[in-house]
Structures are given as structure tokens and as C-alpha cells.
Coordinates of C-alpha atoms in Angstrom, one line a residue:
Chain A
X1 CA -17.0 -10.8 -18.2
X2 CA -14.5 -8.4 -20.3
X3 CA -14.9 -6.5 -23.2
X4 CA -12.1 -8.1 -26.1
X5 CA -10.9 -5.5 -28.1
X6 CA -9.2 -6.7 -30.9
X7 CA -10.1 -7.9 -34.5
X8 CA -10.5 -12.0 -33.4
X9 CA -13.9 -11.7 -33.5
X10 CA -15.1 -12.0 -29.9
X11 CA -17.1 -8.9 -28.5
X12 CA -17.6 -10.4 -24.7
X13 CA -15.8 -12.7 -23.1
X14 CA -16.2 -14.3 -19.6
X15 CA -12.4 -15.2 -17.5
X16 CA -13.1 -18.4 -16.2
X17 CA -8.9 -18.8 -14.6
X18 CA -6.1 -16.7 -14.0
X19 CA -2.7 -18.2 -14.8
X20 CA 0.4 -18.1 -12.4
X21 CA -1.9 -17.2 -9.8
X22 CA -2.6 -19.0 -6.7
X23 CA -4.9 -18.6 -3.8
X24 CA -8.7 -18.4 -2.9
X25 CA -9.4 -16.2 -5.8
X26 CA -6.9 -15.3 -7.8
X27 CA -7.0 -11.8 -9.6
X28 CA -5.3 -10.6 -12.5
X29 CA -4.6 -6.9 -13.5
X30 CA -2.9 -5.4 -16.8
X31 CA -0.6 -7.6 -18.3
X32 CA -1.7 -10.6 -16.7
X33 CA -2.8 -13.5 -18.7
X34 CA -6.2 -15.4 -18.2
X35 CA -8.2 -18.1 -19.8
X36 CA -11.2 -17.1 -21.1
X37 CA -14.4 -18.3 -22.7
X38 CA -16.1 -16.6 -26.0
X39 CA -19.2 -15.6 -25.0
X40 CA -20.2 -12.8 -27.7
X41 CA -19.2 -12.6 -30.9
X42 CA -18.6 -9.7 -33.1
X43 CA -20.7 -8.8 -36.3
X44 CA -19.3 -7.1 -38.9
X45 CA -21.7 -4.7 -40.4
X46 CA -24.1 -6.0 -43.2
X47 CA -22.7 -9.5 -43.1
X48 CA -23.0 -10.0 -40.0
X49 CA -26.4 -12.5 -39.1
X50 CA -25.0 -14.2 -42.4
X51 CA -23.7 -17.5 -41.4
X52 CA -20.7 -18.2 -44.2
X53 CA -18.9 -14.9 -44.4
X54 CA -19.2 -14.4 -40.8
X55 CA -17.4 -17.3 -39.7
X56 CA -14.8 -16.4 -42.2
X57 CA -14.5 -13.1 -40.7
X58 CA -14.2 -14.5 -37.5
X59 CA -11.1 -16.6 -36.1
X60 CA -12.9 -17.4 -32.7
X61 CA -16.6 -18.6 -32.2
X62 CA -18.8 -18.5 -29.2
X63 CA -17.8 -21.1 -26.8
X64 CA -14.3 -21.3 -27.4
X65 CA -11.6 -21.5 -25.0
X66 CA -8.5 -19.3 -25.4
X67 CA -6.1 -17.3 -23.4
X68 CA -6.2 -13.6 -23.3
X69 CA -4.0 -10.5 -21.7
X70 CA -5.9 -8.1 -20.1
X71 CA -5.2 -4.9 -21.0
X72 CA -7.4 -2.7 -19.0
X73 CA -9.1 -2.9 -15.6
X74 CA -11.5 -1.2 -13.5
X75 CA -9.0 -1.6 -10.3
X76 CA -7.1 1.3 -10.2
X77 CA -3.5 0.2 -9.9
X78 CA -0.5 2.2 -8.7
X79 CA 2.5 2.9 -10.7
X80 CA 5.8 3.0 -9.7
X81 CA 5.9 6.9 -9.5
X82 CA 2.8 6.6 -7.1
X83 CA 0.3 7.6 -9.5
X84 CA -2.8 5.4 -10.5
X85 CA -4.7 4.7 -13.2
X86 CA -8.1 3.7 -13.6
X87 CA -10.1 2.4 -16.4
X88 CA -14.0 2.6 -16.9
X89 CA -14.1 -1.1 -18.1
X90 CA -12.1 -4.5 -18.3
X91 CA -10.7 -5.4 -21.3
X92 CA -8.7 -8.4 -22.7
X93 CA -7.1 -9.4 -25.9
X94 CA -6.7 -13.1 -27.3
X95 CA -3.7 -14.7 -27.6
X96 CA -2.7 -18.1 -29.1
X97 CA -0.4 -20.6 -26.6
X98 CA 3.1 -19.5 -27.6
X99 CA 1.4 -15.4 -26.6
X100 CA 1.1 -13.9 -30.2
X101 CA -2.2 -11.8 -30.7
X102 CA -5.0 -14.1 -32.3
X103 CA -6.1 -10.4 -33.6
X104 CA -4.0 -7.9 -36.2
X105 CA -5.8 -4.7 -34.3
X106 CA -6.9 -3.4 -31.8
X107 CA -9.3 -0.8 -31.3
X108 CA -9.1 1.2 -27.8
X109 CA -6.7 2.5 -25.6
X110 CA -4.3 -0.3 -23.3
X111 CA -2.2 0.3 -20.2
X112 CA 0.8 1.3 -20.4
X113 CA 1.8 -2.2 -17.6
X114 CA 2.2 -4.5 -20.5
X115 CA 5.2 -2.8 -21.5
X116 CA 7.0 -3.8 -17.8
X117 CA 5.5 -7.7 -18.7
X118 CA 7.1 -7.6 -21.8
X119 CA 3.8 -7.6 -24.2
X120 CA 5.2 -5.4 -26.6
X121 CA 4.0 -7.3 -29.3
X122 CA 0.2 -5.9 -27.8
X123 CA 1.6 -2.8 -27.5
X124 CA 2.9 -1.9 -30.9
X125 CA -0.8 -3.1 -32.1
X126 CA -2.5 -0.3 -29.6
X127 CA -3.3 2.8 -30.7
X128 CA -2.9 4.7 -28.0
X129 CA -1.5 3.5 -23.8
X130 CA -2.0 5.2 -20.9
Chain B
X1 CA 19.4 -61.6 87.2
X2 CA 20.8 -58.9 88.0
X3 CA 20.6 -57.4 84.2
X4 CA 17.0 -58.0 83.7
X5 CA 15.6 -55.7 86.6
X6 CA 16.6 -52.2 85.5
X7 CA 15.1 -53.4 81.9
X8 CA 11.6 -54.2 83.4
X9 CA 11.6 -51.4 85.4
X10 CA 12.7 -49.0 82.3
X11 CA 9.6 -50.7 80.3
X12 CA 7.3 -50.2 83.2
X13 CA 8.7 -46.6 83.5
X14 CA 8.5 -45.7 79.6
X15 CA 4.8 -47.5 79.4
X16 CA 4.3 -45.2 82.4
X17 CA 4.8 -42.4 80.8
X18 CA 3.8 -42.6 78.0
X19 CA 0.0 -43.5 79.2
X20 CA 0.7 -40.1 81.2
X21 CA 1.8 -38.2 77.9
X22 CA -1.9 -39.6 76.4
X23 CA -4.2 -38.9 79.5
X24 CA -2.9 -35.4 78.8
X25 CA -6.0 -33.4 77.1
X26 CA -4.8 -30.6 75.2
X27 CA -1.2 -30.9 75.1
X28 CA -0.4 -32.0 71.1
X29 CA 3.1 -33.4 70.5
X30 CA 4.5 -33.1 67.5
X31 CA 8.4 -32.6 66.7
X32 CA 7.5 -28.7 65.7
X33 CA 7.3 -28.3 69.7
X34 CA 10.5 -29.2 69.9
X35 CA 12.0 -26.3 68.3
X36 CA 8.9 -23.3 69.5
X37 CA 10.2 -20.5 70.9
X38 CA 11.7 -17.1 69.5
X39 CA 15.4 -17.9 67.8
X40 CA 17.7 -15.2 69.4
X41 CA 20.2 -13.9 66.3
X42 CA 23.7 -14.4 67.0
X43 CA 25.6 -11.9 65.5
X44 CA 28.8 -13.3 63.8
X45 CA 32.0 -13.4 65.8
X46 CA 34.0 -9.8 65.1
X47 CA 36.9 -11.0 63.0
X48 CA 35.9 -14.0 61.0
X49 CA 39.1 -15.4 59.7
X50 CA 38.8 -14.9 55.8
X51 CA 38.5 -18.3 54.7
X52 CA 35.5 -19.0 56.2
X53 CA 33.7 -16.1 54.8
X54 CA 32.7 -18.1 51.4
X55 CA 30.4 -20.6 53.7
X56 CA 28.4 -17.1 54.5
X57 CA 25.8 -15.7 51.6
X58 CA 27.5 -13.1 49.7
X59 CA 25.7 -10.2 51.5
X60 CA 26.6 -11.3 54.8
X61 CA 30.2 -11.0 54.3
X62 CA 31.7 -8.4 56.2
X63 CA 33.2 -6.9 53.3
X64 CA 30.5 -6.9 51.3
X65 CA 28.9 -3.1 50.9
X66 CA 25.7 -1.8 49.4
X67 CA 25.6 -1.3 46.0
X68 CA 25.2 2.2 44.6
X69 CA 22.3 2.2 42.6
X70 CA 23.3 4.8 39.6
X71 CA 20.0 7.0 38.9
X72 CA 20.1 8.3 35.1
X73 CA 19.1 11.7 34.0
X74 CA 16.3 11.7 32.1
X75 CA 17.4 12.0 27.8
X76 CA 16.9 15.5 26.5
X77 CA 13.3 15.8 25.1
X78 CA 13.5 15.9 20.9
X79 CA 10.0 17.3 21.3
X80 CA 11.5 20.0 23.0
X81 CA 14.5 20.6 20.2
X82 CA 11.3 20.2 17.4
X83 CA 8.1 20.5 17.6
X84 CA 6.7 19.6 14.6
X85 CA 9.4 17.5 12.7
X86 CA 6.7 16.1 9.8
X87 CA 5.9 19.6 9.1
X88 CA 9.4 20.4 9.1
X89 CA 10.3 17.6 6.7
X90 CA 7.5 18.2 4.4
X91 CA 8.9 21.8 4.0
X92 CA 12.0 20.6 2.8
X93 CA 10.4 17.9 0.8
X94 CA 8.8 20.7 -0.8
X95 CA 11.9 23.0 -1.3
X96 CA 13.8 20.1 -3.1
X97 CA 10.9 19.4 -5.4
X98 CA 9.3 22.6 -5.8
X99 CA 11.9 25.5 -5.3
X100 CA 10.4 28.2 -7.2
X101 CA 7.0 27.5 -5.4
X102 CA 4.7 28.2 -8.5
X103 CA 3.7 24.2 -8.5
X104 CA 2.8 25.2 -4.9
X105 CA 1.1 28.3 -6.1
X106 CA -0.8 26.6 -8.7
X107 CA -2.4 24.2 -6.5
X108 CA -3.0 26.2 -3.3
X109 CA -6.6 26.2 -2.4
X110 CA -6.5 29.9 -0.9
X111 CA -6.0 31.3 -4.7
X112 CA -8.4 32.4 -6.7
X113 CA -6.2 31.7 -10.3
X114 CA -5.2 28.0 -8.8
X115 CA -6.7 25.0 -10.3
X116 CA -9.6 23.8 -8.9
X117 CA -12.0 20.9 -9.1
X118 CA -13.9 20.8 -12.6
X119 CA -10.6 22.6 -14.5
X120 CA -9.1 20.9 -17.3
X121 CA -5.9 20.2 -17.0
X122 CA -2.4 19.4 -18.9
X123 CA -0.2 17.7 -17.5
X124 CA 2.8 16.4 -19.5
X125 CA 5.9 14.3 -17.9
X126 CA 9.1 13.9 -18.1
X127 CA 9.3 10.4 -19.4
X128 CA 6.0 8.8 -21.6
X129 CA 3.2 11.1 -22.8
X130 CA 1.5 13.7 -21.3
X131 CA -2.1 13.6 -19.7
X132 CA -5.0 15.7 -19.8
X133 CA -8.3 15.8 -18.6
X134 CA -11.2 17.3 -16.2
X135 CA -9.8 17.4 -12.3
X136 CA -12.5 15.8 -10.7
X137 CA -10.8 15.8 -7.1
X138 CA -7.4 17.4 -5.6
X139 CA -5.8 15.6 -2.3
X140 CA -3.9 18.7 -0.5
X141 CA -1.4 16.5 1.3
X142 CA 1.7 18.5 1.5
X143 CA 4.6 17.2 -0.8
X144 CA 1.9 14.5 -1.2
X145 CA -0.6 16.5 -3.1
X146 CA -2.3 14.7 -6.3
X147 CA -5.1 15.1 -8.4
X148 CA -7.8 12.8 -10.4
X149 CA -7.7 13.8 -13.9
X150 CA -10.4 12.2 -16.0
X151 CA -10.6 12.0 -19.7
X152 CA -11.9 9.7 -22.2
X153 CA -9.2 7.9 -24.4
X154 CA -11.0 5.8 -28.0
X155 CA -14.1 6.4 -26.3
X156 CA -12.8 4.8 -23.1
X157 CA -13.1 6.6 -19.6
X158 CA -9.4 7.1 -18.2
X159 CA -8.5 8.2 -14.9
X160 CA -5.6 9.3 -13.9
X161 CA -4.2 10.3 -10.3
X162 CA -1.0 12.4 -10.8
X163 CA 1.1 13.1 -7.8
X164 CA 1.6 17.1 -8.3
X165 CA 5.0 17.4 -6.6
X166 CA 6.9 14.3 -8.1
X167 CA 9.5 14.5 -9.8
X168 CA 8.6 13.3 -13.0
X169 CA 6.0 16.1 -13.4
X170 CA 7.2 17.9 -16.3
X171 CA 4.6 21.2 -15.8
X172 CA 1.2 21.1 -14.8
X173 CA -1.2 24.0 -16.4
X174 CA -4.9 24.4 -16.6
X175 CA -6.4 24.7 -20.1
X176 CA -9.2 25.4 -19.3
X177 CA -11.4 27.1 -16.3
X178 CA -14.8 25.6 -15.0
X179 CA -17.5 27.1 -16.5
X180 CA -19.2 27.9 -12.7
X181 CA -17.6 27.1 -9.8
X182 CA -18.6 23.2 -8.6
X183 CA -20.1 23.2 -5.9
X184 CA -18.6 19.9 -4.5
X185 CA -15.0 19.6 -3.4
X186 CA -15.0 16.3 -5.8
X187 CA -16.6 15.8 -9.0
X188 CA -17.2 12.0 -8.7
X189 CA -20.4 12.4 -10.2
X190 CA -18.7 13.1 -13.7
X191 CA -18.4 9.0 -14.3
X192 CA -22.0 8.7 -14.9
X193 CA -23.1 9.0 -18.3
X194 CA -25.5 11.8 -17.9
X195 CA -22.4 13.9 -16.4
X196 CA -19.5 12.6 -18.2
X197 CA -17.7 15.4 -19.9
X198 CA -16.4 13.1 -23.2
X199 CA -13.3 13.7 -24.3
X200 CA -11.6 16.8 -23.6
X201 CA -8.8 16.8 -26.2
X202 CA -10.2 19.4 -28.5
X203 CA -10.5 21.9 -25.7
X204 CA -6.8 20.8 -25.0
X205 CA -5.7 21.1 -28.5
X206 CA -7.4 24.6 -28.6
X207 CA -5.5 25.9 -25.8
X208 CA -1.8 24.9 -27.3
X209 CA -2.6 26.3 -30.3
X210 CA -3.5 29.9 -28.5
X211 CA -0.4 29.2 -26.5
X212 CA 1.6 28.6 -29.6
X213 CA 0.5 31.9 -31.0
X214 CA 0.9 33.7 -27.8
X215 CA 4.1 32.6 -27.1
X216 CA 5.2 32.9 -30.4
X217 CA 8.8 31.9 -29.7
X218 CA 8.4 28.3 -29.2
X219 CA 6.1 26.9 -31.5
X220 CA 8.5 23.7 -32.1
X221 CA 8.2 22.8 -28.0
X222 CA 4.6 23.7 -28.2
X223 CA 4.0 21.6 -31.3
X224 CA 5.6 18.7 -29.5
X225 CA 3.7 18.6 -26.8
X226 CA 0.6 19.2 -29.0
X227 CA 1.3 16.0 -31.5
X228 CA 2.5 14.0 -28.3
X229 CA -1.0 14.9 -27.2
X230 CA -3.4 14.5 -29.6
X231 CA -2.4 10.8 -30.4
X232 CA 0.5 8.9 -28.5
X233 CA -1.0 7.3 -31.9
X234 CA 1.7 9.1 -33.8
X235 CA 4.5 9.5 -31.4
X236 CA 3.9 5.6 -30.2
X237 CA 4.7 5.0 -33.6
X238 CA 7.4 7.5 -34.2
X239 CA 9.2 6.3 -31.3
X240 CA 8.7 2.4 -32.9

């Protein structure tokens, strides 16, 4: 389960594989990409229980399958310089097939790894990397 | 006739004896018998001509001599030459990356003014933004020393463990002092909500400012660091 912290419209979202992964159980980190299922979605303030403007609002529903990038992780991971960095929760933003962010914002901080995997397209959409 | 006499007799003679060789009660034949007995060593005749001296083993030829077996000296102890060659190399290490020693300073336990566990601290690097936050555990490893800076990022809890001595390490200062001395060596406690510390950026903030006016000189350097620290936000986008 992973907190999705972009404008899509998912609030939770469960990782249900990891791509170009292979072995008993597969992990991913920053920057690695995922498949996950919709499991909460976001409401938007007053709107929100209100079924038309909600599913306006939102480009993903509960129960969809899409792919995601995480973008933060509990694991602490070590940098090249030897230094790690740690994250209180896992986080994950949606992507569409060809990798292009399903969402035009994002709302917390990402790691700064996605720069070395080349998600700079995430990265100009963060406000702030670590 | 004459041939078939000595014949019978022989048979008569061999059947003879060999009934005698069987009555015998103990005796036990067999061909090992034969051959009993202590062999007497002959030595070998004094000048052997030479060509018959490759049908002897090789270290029964008579010019064959004992080989010198060469006894080495022991190699010269490095133990002896250095006692303590990590210690040695760390204390190189540390005169490469730390030559004025005030890193070292900073971050020795013995001094009263060094950074402790529970300080805030600012660290800012030579290449990407710097980091701040509440040390919540220092490693004194030598050249390897680091310490676990925690800070909350858009409401997100960050950690951070920054190798003291690397290279990279612009400066390293503490903004801030603990309150009261800890009384734990690491403050892993602080990630539970009802000891998290928040976000320490004001206090941060706060203490550039004051520095700025101190300092007076610099307030461009100081005002850097400051917008590189309050956001990334802006200087992410600067740099885009």
C-alpha cells in the first residue's frame, strides 16, 4: 500500500508487481516503476461524496490498474557519496504506458534518485527533492 | 627294458616322498619358505663402470649427493615496522579531508561547544541543496563519522545520514543547541508522533538571518544558502 501523491485522483494505492524485476519477491525503490491497483480515491473538498463532479475531478477510479513510479520509500537507500536517505512513508505517482505523469502536480517532497533514472519529467512537477 | 626301470623307480621314489612330506605334522610348505631367511646386503662393486649406473635408482648412484635443503629466514615482521596501520591511515584520511581540523573539532565528543545529539543542524553541499534538521544520532567512526539528521519536508519525515568528513560537505554548523542535554546517545524516539520535532526550517531560517546580520559582510552568500534552503521550491525552479 503507498500513499499517491499527485493530482490523479488516487489517495491509496496497493503495488500488486514490480517491473524489470525478477526473483522471489521483487522490490522496488525510488525510481523504480510498479503496477498498481487504485484502492482510495481522493475527495476534493465539498464535492467530494457527490458522484458527477467527482468523477470529473478524478482521472482514475477505485479499482483501476495503472503503472506508477515510486518516489519515496521507507528503505533507507545509500547514495553514491555514502549517505542515505530515509523517508517516513512510501509514495508513488501514476504514470500512463509511454511514462508521462497521469497527474499535473504533485504535492510532497520526492527523492532526488529519479533524476539518475531519468524521471525528470516527475521531477520538474515536485516541489521540493531530497 | 632297460629305460623303463629308473622311471618306476623315480615314481616310486617321488610318491615316496611325497607321502613323507604329508605325514610331516607341522612343517607347512609353501614357496615363501623357499626364500626365509635374512637377505645379507651386498654392497655395490667399488667402481661401477658409468653406464651401468642408469639401471640403479637415482639415489643409489655413487655420484649422487644429498641435497642441501635451503632454510629461509623468517620475512621481517610489518607489525613490527607499524603497529597500528588503520589508525595510521585514518589519520591521513583525516588530514586530506579535514586539514584545518575544525570539522574534527566540531564533531568531537570530548567538547562541550561540539554538536551533539538533539542539535539542529545545517548542513549545505557542494553539489544539490543543503540539509537541515534535528541530529538524532552521531556514528564517531574516524574519517567515517556521519550523522542522522531528521527533518520534516511538505509535512513528510526526512532523514538524512550525512557522512561528516566527505568531500562533498560544503560546511556543517549547528543552528541551534538542545534545549537540555538528551539523555540518550540517539534520539530514535523523535519518529514517533508524540516526539516528532516538525519541521525545523523556521528555526533554520532564524539562524541565517542572525548570521547575515552578524556577519554583515556576506549577506549575498548568506542569502543563497538561505533561499536554497527554505524551498529547493525556488532554486529547483531557477535552476529549470
Amino acid at each position: 500500500m503507498l500513499n499517491c501523491i499527485d493530482n490523479s485522483g488516487a489517495a491509496i494505492v496497493e503495488c500488486v508487481a514490480v517491473m524489470k524485476k525478477r526473483g522471489m519477491r521483487p522490490t522496488a525503490s525510488i525510481g523504480d516503476r510498479i503496477i498498481v491497483v487504485v484502492q482510495k480515491q481522493r475527495s476534493f473538498g465539498q464535492e467530494g461524496p457527490g458522484g458527477g463532479s467527482l468523477s470529473i475531478a478524478n482521472k482514475v477510479k477505485r479499482g483501476d490498474i495503472r503503472h506508477a513510479v515510486v518516489v519515496r520509500a521507507h528503505k533507507e537507500q545509500q547514495r553514491k557519496d555514502g549517505s542515505y536517505v530515509k523517508f517516513d512513508d512510501n509514495a508513488c505517482v501514476l504514470i500512463n504506458k509511454s511514462g508521462d505523469p497521469i497527474g499535473t502536480r504533485l504535492t510532497s517532497v520526492v527523492g532526488a534518485e529519479l533524476r539518475d533514472k531519468k524521471w525528470s519529467k516527475i521531477l520538474s512537477l515536485a516541489p521540493l527533492h531530497v | 627294458m632297460a629305460q623303463a626301470l629308473p622311471f618306476r623307480s623315480a615314481t616310486c621314489c617321488c610318491r615316496r616322498a611325497v607321502k613323507f612330506a604329508w605325514s610331516l605334522p607341522a612343517q607347512k610348505r609353501s614357496m615363501l619358505s623357499l626364500h626365509a631367511g635374512p637377505v645379507e646386503r651386498l654392497d655395490f662393486p667399488p667402481q661401477l663402470p658409468e653406464q651401468y649406473w642408469s639401471q640403479l635408482p637415482k639415489r643409489m648412484r655413487p655420484d649422487q649427493v644429498k641435497r642441501e635443503i635451503k632454510i629461509h629466514e623468517n620475512p621481517p615482521s610489518e607489525w613490527k615496522t607499524c603497529k597500528e596501520p588503520v589508525k595510521l591511515i585514518d589519520q591521513q584520511q583525516m588530514a586530506i579531508l579535514d586539514p584545518t581540523g575544525a570539522r574534527a573539532r566540531l564533531f568531537d565528543p570530548k567538547n562541550p561547544d561540539g554538536a551533539k545529539a538533539g542539535d539542529i543542524i545545517l548542513a549545505t553541499f557542494k553539489t544539490g541543496e543543503p540539509f537541515s534538521g534535528v541530529a538524532m544520532s552521531i556514528k564517531w567512526r574516524g574519517p567515517h563519522t556521519s550523522v542522522l539528521l531528521r527533518n520534516q519536508l511538505t509535512r513528510v519525515g526526512t532523514e538524512m545520514d550525512i557522512k561528516v568528513f566527505s568531500p562533498l560537505v560544503q560546511s556543517m554548523e549547528v543552528a541551534q543547541k538542545a534545549a537540555k542535554r538528551p539523555r540518550r546517545a540517539r534520539l530514535y524516539f523523535l519518529r514517533k508522533p508524540k516526539h516528532d520535532m516538525g519541521s525545523v526550517q523556521k528555526i533554520v531560517d532564524g539562524y541565517l538571518r542572525q548570521r547575515a546580520i552578524l556577519t554583515g559582510g556576506s549577506p549575498g552568500g548568506a542569502k543563497r544558502q538561505q533561499g536554497g534552503v527554505r524551498g529547493g521550491v525556488r532554486g529547483g525552479t531557477r535552476r529549470r
